[in-house]
Tab-separated table of C-alpha atoms in Angstrom:
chain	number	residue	atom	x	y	z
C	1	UNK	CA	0.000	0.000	0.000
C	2	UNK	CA	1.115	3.769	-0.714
C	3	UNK	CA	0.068	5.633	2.559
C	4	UNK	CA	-1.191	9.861	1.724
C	5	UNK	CA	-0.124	11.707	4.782
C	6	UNK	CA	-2.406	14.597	5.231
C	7	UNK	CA	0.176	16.941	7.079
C	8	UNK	CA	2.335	16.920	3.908
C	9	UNK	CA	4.041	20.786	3.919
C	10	UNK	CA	4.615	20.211	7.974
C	11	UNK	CA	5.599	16.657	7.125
C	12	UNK	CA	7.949	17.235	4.249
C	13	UNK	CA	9.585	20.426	6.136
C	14	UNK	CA	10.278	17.874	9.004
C	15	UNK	CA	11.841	15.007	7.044
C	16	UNK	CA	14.179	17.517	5.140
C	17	UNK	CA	15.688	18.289	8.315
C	18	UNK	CA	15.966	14.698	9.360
C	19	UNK	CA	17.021	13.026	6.100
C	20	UNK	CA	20.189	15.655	5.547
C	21	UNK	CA	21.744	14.575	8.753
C	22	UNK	CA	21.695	10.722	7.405
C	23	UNK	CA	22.747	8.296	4.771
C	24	UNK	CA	20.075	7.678	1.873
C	25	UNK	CA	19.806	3.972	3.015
C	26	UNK	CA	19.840	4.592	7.010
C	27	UNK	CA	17.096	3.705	9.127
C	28	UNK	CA	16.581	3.577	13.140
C	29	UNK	CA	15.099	-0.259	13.022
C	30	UNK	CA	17.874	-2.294	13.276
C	31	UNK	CA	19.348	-0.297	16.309
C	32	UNK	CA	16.472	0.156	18.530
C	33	UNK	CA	13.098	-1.987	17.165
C	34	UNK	CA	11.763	-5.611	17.801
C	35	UNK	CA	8.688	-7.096	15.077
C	36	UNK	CA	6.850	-9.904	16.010
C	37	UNK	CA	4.398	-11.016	12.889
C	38	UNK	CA	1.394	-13.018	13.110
C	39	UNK	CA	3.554	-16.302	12.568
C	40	UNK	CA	5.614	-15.518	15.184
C	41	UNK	CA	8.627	-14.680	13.096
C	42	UNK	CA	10.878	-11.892	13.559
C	43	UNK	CA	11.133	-9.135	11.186
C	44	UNK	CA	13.520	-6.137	10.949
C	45	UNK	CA	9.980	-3.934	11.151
C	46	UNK	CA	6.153	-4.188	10.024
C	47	UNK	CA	7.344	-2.865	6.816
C	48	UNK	CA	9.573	-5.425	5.736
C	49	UNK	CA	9.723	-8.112	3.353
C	50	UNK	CA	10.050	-11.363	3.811
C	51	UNK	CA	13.382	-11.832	1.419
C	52	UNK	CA	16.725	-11.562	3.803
C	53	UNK	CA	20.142	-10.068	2.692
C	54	UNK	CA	21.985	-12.492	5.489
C	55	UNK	CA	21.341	-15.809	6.589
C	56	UNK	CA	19.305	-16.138	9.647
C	57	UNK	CA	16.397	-13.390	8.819
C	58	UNK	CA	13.813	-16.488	8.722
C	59	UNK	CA	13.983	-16.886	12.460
C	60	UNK	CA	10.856	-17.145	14.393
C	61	UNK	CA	10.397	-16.515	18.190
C	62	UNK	CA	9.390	-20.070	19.410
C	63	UNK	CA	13.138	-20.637	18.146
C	64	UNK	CA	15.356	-18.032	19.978
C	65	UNK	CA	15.711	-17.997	23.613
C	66	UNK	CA	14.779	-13.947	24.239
C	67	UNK	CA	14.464	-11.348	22.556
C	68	UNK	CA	18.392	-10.529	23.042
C	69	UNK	CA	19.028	-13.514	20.983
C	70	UNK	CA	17.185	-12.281	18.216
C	71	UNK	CA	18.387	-8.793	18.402
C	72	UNK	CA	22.209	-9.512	18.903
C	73	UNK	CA	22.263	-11.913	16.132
C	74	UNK	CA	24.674	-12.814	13.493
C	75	UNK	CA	21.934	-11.768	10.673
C	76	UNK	CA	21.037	-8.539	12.963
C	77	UNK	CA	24.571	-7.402	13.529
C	78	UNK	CA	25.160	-7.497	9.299
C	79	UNK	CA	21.890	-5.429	8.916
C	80	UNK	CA	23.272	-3.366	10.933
C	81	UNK	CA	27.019	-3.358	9.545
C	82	UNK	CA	25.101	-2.543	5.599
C	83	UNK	CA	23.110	0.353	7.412
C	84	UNK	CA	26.033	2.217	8.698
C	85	UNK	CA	28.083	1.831	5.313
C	86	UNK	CA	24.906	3.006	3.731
C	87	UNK	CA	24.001	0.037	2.043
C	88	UNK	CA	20.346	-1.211	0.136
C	89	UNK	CA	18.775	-4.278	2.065
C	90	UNK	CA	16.574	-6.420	0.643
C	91	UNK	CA	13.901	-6.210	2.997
C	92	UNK	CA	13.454	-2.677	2.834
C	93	UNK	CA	12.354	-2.622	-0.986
C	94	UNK	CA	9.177	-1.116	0.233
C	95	UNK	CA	10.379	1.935	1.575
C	96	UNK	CA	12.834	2.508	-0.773
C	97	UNK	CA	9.956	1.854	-3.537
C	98	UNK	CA	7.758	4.471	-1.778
C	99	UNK	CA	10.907	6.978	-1.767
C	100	UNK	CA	11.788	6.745	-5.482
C	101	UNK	CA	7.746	7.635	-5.928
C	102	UNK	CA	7.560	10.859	-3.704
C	103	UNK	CA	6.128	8.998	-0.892
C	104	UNK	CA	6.749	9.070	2.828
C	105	UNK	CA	8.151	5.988	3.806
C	106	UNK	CA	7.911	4.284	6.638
C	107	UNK	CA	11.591	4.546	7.152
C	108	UNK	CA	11.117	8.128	7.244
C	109	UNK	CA	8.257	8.178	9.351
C	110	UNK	CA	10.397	5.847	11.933
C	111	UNK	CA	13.543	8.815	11.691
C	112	UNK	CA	10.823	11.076	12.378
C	113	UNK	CA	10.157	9.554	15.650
C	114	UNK	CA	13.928	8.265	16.077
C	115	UNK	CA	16.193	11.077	14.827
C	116	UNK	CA	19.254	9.916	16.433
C	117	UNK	CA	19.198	5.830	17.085
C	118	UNK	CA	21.995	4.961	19.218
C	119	UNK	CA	23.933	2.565	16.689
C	120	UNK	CA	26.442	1.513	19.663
C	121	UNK	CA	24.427	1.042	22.647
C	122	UNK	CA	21.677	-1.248	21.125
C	123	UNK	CA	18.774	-0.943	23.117
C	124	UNK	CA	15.104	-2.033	22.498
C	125	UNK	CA	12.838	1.141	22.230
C	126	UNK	CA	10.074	0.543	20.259
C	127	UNK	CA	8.148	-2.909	19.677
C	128	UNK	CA	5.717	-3.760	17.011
C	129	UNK	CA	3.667	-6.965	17.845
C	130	UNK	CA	0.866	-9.016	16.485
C	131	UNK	CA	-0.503	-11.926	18.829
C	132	UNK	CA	-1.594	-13.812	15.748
C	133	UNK	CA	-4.346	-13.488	13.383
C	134	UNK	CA	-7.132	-13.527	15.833
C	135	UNK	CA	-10.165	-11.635	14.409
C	136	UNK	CA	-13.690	-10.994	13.907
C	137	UNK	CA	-14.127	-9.483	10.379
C	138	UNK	CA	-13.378	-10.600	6.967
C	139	UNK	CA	-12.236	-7.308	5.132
C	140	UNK	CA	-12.113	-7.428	1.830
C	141	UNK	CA	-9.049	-6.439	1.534
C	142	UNK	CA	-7.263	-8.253	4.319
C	143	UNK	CA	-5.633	-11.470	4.062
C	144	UNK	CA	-5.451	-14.947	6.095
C	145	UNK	CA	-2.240	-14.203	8.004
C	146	UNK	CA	-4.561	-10.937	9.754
C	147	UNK	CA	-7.287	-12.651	10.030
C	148	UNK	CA	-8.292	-15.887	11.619
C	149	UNK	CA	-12.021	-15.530	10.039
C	150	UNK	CA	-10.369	-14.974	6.307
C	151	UNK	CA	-7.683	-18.088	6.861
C	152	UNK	CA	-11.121	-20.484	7.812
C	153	UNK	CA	-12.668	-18.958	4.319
C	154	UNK	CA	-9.331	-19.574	2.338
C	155	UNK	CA	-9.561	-23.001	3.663
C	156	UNK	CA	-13.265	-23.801	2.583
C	157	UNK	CA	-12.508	-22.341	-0.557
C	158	UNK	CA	-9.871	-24.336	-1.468
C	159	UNK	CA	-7.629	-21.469	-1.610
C	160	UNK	CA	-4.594	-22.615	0.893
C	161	UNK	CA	-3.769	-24.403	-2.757
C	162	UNK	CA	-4.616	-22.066	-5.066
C	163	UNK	CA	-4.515	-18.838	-3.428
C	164	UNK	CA	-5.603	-15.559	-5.501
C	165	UNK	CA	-2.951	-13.542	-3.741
C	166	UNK	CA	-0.315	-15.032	-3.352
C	167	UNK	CA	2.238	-13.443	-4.836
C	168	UNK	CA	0.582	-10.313	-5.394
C	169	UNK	CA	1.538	-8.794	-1.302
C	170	UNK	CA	4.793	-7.855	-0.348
C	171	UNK	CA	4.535	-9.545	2.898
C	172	UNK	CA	3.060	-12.744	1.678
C	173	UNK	CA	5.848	-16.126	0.931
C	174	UNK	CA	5.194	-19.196	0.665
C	175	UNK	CA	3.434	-21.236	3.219
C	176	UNK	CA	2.173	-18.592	5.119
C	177	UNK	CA	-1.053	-20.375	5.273
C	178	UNK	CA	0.694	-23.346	7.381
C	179	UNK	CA	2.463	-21.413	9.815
C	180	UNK	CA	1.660	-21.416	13.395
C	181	UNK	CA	-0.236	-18.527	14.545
C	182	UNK	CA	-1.052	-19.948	17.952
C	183	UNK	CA	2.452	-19.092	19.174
C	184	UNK	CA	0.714	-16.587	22.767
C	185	UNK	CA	-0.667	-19.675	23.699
C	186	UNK	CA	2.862	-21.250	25.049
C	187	UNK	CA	3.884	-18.931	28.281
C	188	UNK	CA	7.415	-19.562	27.636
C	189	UNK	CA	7.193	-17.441	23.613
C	190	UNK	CA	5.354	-14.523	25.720
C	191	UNK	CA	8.056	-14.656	28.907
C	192	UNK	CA	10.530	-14.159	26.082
C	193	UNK	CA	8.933	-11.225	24.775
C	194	UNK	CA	8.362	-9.514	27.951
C	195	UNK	CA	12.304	-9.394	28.904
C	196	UNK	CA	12.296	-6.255	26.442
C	197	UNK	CA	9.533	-4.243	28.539
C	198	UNK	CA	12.078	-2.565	30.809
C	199	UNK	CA	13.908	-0.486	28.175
C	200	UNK	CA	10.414	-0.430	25.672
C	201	UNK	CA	9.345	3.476	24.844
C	202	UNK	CA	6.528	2.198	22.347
C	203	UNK	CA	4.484	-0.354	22.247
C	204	UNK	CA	2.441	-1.191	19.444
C	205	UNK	CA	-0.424	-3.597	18.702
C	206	UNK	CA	-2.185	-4.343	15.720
C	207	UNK	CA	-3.719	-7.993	14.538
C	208	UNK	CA	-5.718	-9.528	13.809
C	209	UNK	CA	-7.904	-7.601	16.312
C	210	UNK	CA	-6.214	-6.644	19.753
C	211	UNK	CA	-9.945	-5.874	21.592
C	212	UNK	CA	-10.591	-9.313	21.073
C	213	UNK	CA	-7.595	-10.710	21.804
C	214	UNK	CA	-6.282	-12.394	25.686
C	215	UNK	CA	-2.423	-12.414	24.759
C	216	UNK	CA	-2.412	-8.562	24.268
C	217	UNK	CA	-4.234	-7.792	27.706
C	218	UNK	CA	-2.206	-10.029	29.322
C	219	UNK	CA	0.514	-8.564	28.516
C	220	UNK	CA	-0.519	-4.683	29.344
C	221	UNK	CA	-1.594	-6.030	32.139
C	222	UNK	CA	2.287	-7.325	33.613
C	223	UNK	CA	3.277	-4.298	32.411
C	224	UNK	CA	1.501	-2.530	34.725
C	225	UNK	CA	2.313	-5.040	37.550
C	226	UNK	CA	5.763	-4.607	36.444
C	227	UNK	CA	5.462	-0.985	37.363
C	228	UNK	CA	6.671	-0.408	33.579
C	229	UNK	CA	3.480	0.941	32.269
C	230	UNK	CA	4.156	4.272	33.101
C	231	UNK	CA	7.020	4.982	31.029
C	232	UNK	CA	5.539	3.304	27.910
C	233	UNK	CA	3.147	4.801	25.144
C	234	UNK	CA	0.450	2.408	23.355
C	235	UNK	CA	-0.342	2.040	19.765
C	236	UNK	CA	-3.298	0.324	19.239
C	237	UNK	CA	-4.916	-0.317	15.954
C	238	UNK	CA	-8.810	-1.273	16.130
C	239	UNK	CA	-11.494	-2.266	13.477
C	240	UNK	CA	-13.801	-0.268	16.809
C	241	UNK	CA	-16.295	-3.386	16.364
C	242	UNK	CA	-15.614	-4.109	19.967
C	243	UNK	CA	-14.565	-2.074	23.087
C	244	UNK	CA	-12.833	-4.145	25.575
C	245	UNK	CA	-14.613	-4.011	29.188
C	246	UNK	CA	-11.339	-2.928	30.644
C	247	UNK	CA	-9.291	-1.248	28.070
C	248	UNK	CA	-9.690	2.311	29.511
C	249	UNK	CA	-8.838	1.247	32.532
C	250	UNK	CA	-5.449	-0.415	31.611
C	251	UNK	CA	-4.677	2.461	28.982
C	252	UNK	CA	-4.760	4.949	32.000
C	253	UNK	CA	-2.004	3.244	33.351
C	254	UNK	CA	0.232	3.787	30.786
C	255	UNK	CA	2.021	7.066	29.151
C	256	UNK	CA	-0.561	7.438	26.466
C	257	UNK	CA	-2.593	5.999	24.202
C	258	UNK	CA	-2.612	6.331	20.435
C	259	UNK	CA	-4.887	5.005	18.794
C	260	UNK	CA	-5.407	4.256	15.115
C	261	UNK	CA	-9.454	3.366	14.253
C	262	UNK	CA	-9.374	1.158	10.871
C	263	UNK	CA	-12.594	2.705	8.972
C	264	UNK	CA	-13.390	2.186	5.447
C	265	UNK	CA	-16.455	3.701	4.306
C	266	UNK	CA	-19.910	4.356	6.501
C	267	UNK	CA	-23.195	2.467	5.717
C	268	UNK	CA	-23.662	-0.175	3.432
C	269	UNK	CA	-20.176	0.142	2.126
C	270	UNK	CA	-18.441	-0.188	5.258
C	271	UNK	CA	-20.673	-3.500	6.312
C	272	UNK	CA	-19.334	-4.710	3.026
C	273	UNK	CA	-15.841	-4.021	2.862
C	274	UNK	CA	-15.775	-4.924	6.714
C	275	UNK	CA	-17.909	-7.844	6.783
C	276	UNK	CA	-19.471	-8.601	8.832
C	277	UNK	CA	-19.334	-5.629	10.730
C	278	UNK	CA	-21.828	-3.039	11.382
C	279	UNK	CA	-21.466	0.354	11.062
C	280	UNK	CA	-24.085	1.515	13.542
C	281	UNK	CA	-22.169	-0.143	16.409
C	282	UNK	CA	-18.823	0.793	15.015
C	283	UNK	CA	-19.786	4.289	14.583
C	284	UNK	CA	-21.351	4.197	18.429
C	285	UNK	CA	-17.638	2.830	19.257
C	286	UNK	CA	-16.020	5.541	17.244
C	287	UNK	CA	-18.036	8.124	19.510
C	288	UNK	CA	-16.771	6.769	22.987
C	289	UNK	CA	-13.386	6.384	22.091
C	290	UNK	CA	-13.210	9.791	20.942
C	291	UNK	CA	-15.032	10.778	24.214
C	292	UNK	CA	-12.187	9.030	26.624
C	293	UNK	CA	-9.889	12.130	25.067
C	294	UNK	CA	-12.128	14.911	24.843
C	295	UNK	CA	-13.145	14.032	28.784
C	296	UNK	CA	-9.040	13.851	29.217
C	297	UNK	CA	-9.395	10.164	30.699
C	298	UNK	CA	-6.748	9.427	27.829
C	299	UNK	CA	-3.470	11.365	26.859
C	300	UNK	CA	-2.261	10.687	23.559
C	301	UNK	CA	-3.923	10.986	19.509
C	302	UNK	CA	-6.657	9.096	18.345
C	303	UNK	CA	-7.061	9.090	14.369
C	304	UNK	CA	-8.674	7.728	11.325
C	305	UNK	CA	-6.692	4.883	9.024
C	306	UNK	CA	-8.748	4.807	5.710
C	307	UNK	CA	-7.591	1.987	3.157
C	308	UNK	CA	-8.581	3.055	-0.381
C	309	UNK	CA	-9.713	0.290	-2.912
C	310	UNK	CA	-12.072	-0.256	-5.745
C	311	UNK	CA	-14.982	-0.823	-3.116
C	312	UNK	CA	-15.246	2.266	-1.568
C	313	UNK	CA	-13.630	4.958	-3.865
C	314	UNK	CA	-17.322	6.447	-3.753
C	315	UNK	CA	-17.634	6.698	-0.348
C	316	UNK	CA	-13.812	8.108	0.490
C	317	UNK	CA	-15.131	11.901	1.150
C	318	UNK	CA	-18.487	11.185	2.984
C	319	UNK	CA	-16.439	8.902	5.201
C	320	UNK	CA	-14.025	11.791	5.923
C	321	UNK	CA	-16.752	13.727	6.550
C	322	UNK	CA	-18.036	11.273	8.955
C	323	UNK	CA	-15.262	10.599	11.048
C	324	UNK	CA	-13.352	13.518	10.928
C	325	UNK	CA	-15.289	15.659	14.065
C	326	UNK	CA	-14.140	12.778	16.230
C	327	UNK	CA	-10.336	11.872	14.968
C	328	UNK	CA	-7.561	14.384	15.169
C	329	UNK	CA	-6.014	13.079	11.928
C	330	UNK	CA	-6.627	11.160	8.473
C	331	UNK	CA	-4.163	8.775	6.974
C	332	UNK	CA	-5.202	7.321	3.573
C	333	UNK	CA	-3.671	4.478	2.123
C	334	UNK	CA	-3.801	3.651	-1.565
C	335	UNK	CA	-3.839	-0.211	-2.133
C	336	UNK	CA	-2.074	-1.132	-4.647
C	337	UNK	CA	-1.816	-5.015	-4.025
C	338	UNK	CA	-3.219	-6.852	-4.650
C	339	UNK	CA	-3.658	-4.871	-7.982
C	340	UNK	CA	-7.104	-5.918	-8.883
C	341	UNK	CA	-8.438	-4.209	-5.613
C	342	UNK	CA	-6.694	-0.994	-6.765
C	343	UNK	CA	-9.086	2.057	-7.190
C	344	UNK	CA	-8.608	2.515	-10.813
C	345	UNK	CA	-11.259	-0.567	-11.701
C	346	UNK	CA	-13.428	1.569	-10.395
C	347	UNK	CA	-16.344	2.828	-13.470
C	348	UNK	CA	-15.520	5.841	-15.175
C	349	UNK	CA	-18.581	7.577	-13.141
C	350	UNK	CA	-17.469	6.605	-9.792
C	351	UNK	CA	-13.623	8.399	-10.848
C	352	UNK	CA	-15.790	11.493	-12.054
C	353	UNK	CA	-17.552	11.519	-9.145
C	354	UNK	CA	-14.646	11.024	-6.270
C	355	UNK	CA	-12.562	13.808	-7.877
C	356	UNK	CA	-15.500	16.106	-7.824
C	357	UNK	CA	-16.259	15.651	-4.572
C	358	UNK	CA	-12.715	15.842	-3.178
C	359	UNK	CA	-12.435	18.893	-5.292
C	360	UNK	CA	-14.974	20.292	-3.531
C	361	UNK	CA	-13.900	19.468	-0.244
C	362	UNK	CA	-10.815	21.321	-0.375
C	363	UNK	CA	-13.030	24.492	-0.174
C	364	UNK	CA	-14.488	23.226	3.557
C	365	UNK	CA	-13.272	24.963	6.574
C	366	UNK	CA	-12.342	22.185	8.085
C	367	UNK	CA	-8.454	22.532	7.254
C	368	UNK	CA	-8.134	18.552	7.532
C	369	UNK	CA	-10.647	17.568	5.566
C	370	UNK	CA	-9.283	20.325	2.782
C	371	UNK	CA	-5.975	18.383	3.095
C	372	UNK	CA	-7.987	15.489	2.773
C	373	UNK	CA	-9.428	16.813	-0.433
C	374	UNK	CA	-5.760	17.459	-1.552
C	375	UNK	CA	-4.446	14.533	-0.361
C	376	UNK	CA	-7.653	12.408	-2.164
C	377	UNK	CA	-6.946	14.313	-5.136
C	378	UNK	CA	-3.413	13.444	-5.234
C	379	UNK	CA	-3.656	9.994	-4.653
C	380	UNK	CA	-5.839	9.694	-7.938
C	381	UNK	CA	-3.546	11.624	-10.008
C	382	UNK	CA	-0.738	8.997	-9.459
C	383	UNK	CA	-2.518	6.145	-11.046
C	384	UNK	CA	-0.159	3.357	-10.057
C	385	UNK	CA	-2.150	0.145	-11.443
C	386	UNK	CA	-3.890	0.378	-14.517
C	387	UNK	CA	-6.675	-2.093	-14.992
C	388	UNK	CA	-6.396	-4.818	-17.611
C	389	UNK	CA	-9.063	-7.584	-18.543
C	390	UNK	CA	-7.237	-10.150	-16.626
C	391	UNK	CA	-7.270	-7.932	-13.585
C	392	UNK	CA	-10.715	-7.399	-14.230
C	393	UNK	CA	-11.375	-10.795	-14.407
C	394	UNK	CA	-9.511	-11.582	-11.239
C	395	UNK	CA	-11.655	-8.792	-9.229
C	396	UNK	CA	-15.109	-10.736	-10.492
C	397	UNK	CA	-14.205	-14.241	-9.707
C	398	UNK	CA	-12.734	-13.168	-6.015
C	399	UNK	CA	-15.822	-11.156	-5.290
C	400	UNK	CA	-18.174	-14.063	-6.538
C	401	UNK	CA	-16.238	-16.789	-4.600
C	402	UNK	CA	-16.152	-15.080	-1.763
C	403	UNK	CA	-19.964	-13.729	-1.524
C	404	UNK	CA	-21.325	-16.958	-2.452
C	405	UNK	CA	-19.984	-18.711	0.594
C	406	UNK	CA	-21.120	-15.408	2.867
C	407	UNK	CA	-24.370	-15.771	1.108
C	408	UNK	CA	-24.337	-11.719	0.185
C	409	UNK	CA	-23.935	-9.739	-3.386
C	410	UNK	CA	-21.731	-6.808	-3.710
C	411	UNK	CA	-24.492	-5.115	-5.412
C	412	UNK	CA	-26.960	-5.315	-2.983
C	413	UNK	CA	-23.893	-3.087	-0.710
C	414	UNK	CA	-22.842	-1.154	-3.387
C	415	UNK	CA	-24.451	-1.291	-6.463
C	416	UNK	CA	-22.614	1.417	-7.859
C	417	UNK	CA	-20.002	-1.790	-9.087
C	418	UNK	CA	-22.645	-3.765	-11.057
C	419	UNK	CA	-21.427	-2.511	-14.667
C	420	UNK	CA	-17.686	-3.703	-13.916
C	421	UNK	CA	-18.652	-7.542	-12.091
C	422	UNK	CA	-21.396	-8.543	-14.361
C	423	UNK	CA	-20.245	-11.045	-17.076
């Protein structure tokens, strides 16, 4: 996915400043960050591919003893050596794809937060984790490894053979169906993880779905019994299907809390691209979290993470409109794999349509939702994928496989896609 911040003149000011002071290849990561995917396996950071530049990058955590052993290794130590000499990796294609483009990367976004990583003293900062797949929705644009309810559909559809993305994500290899994604259930993988809590300035959380998930709450919860809590800040990423009975209470007990709200449309479109959610209850959700900061029960930023795709490109600017008197930000993300999800097999009206109606927003006086406009606006000008009749083709016969086993029709969500999945 490209992500469209909507701060870009404060944004791009900032990472001039940052980038002069380093190499074109450097990046915090290495020195300072843990990953944990879905699987289990390491990873130099959420952004990464699964292709190594060193042997030992395929390691996953039910095979090291700690998290020392992982971040002291042979393979970690030669990422390392090729970032100070200012050297490509292969597992940071992404970011250095998103760079050649005009895009913020997430390697810039990381120096943004990490200016100066300590490349001696090694110490764990900032963890990214995902307690497996657990979830309750089947996005449409999601995949098995993030989602426990997609993997069981995969499976009925015959797909862990013949899967119609593999390939097409940057984060997918091989076997990915197969893995393990039980790996919170065994004590000892989640001791291991916890040794890192007493140096840890970030934690974040994403799934799966964390509100639904025991290993994550568990784990907040011996960091506040730890006495830890205090001195760490919480990233949380949320569908907002669920609120977890305790999760204000456990979020005041840390730094802050910032929390990213996954929404993809409002109405019908949402309850299709999120299925099976409901946007009435999400929407209620959206409220009270945004109450918990307004009522200053919660420190921290609470924002909207918008994932644009073929299904909802006419409901992007309503669904800023929506959200936006309860978020503090926007991020929109252009999707871009698989490619026959991408916006641009959207009908001609639906185009015409979005980029009047993002025209028009940049004359709101709501200076996000202008940027928003911009930002909208730019994203459609780029055109990365353009549509051919095999990735046509492709779009139909996923949507039709997976509606006829939910027992819905796209068109009765969002009819406005009829003329480009009929036969």
């Amino acid at each position: 996915m490209v992500i469209f911040q909507t701060d870009t003149f404060e944004r791009d000011h900032r990472l001039n400043s940052t980038m002069s002071t380093h190499p074109k290849y450097f990046c915090p990561a290495p020195f300072n960050q843990v990953t944990v995917r879905a699987t289990g396996r390491w990873s130099l950071c959420c952004g990464s591919v699964p292709v190594h530049s060193f042997p030992g990058g395929d390691k996953n955590i039910k095979d090291s003893g700690n998290v020392d052993e992982w971040f002291h290794s042979d393979y970690m130590r030669s990422v390392r050596e090729a970032v100070v000499n200012n050297q490509p990796l292969k597992e940071c294609t992404r970011c250095y794809n998103d760079e050649a483009q005009g895009i913020v990367s997430l390697r810039q976004r990381l120096l943004e937060e990490f200016p100066n990583p300590d490349t001696e003293k090694l110490t764990v900062e900032y963890a990214d984790i995902k307690f497996g797949n657990k979830c309750n929705l089947r996005c449409k644009m999601c995949y098995p490894e993030s989602s426990s309810e997609l993997m069981k559909e995969w499976q009925t559809l015959g797909w862990t053979v013949d899967d119609p993305i593999e390939g097409t994500r940057t984060d997918y290899y091989k076997g990915y169906i197969s893995e393990n994604y039980n790996w919170p259930s065994d004590q000892k993988n989640i001791d291991n993880l916890f040794e890192m809590v007493k140096t840890v300035r970030v934690l974040k959380f994403t799934g799966g779905e964390p509100m639904i998930n025991p290993a994550m709450f568990n784990f907040l919860d011996r960091c506040i019994q730890s006495g830890h809590a205090k001195d760490i800040v919480l990233f949380v990423t949320t569908n907002c299907t669920q609120i977890h009975p305790r999760f204000l209470e456990i979020a005041q007990r840390f730094k802050q809390l910032n929390l990213r709200l996954s929404v993809d449309g409002v109405g019908s479109t949402y309850d299709y691209v999120r299925y099976p959610g409901n946007w009435k209850q999400t929407f209620d959700n959206i409220k009270t979290y945004a109450e918990w900061y307004r009522n200053g029960q919660i420190q921290g930023k609470i924002y909207m993470n918008f994932v644009l795709s073929v299904f909802n490109l006419g409901d992007a600017v309503r669904c800023f409109r929506t959200v936006r008197p309860w978020v503090e930000d926007i991020t929109i993300k252009d999707m871009t794999r698989p490619t026959f999800m991408s916006w641009t097999h959207a009908p001609a009206s639906v185009q015409t349509a979005a980029r009047a109606s993002a025209e028009q927003l940049q004359n709101n006086n709501d200076a996000l939702l202008q940027q928003c406009g911009r930002t909208l606006l730019d994203c459609l000008s780029r055109r990365y994928i353009e549509p051919t009749e095999e990735s046509y083709q492709q779009l139909r016969s996923f949507v039709r496989a997976q509606d006829g086993l939910r027992g819905i029709h796209v068109h009765s969500y969002i009819p406005e896609l009829e003329s480009i999945l009929k036969n």
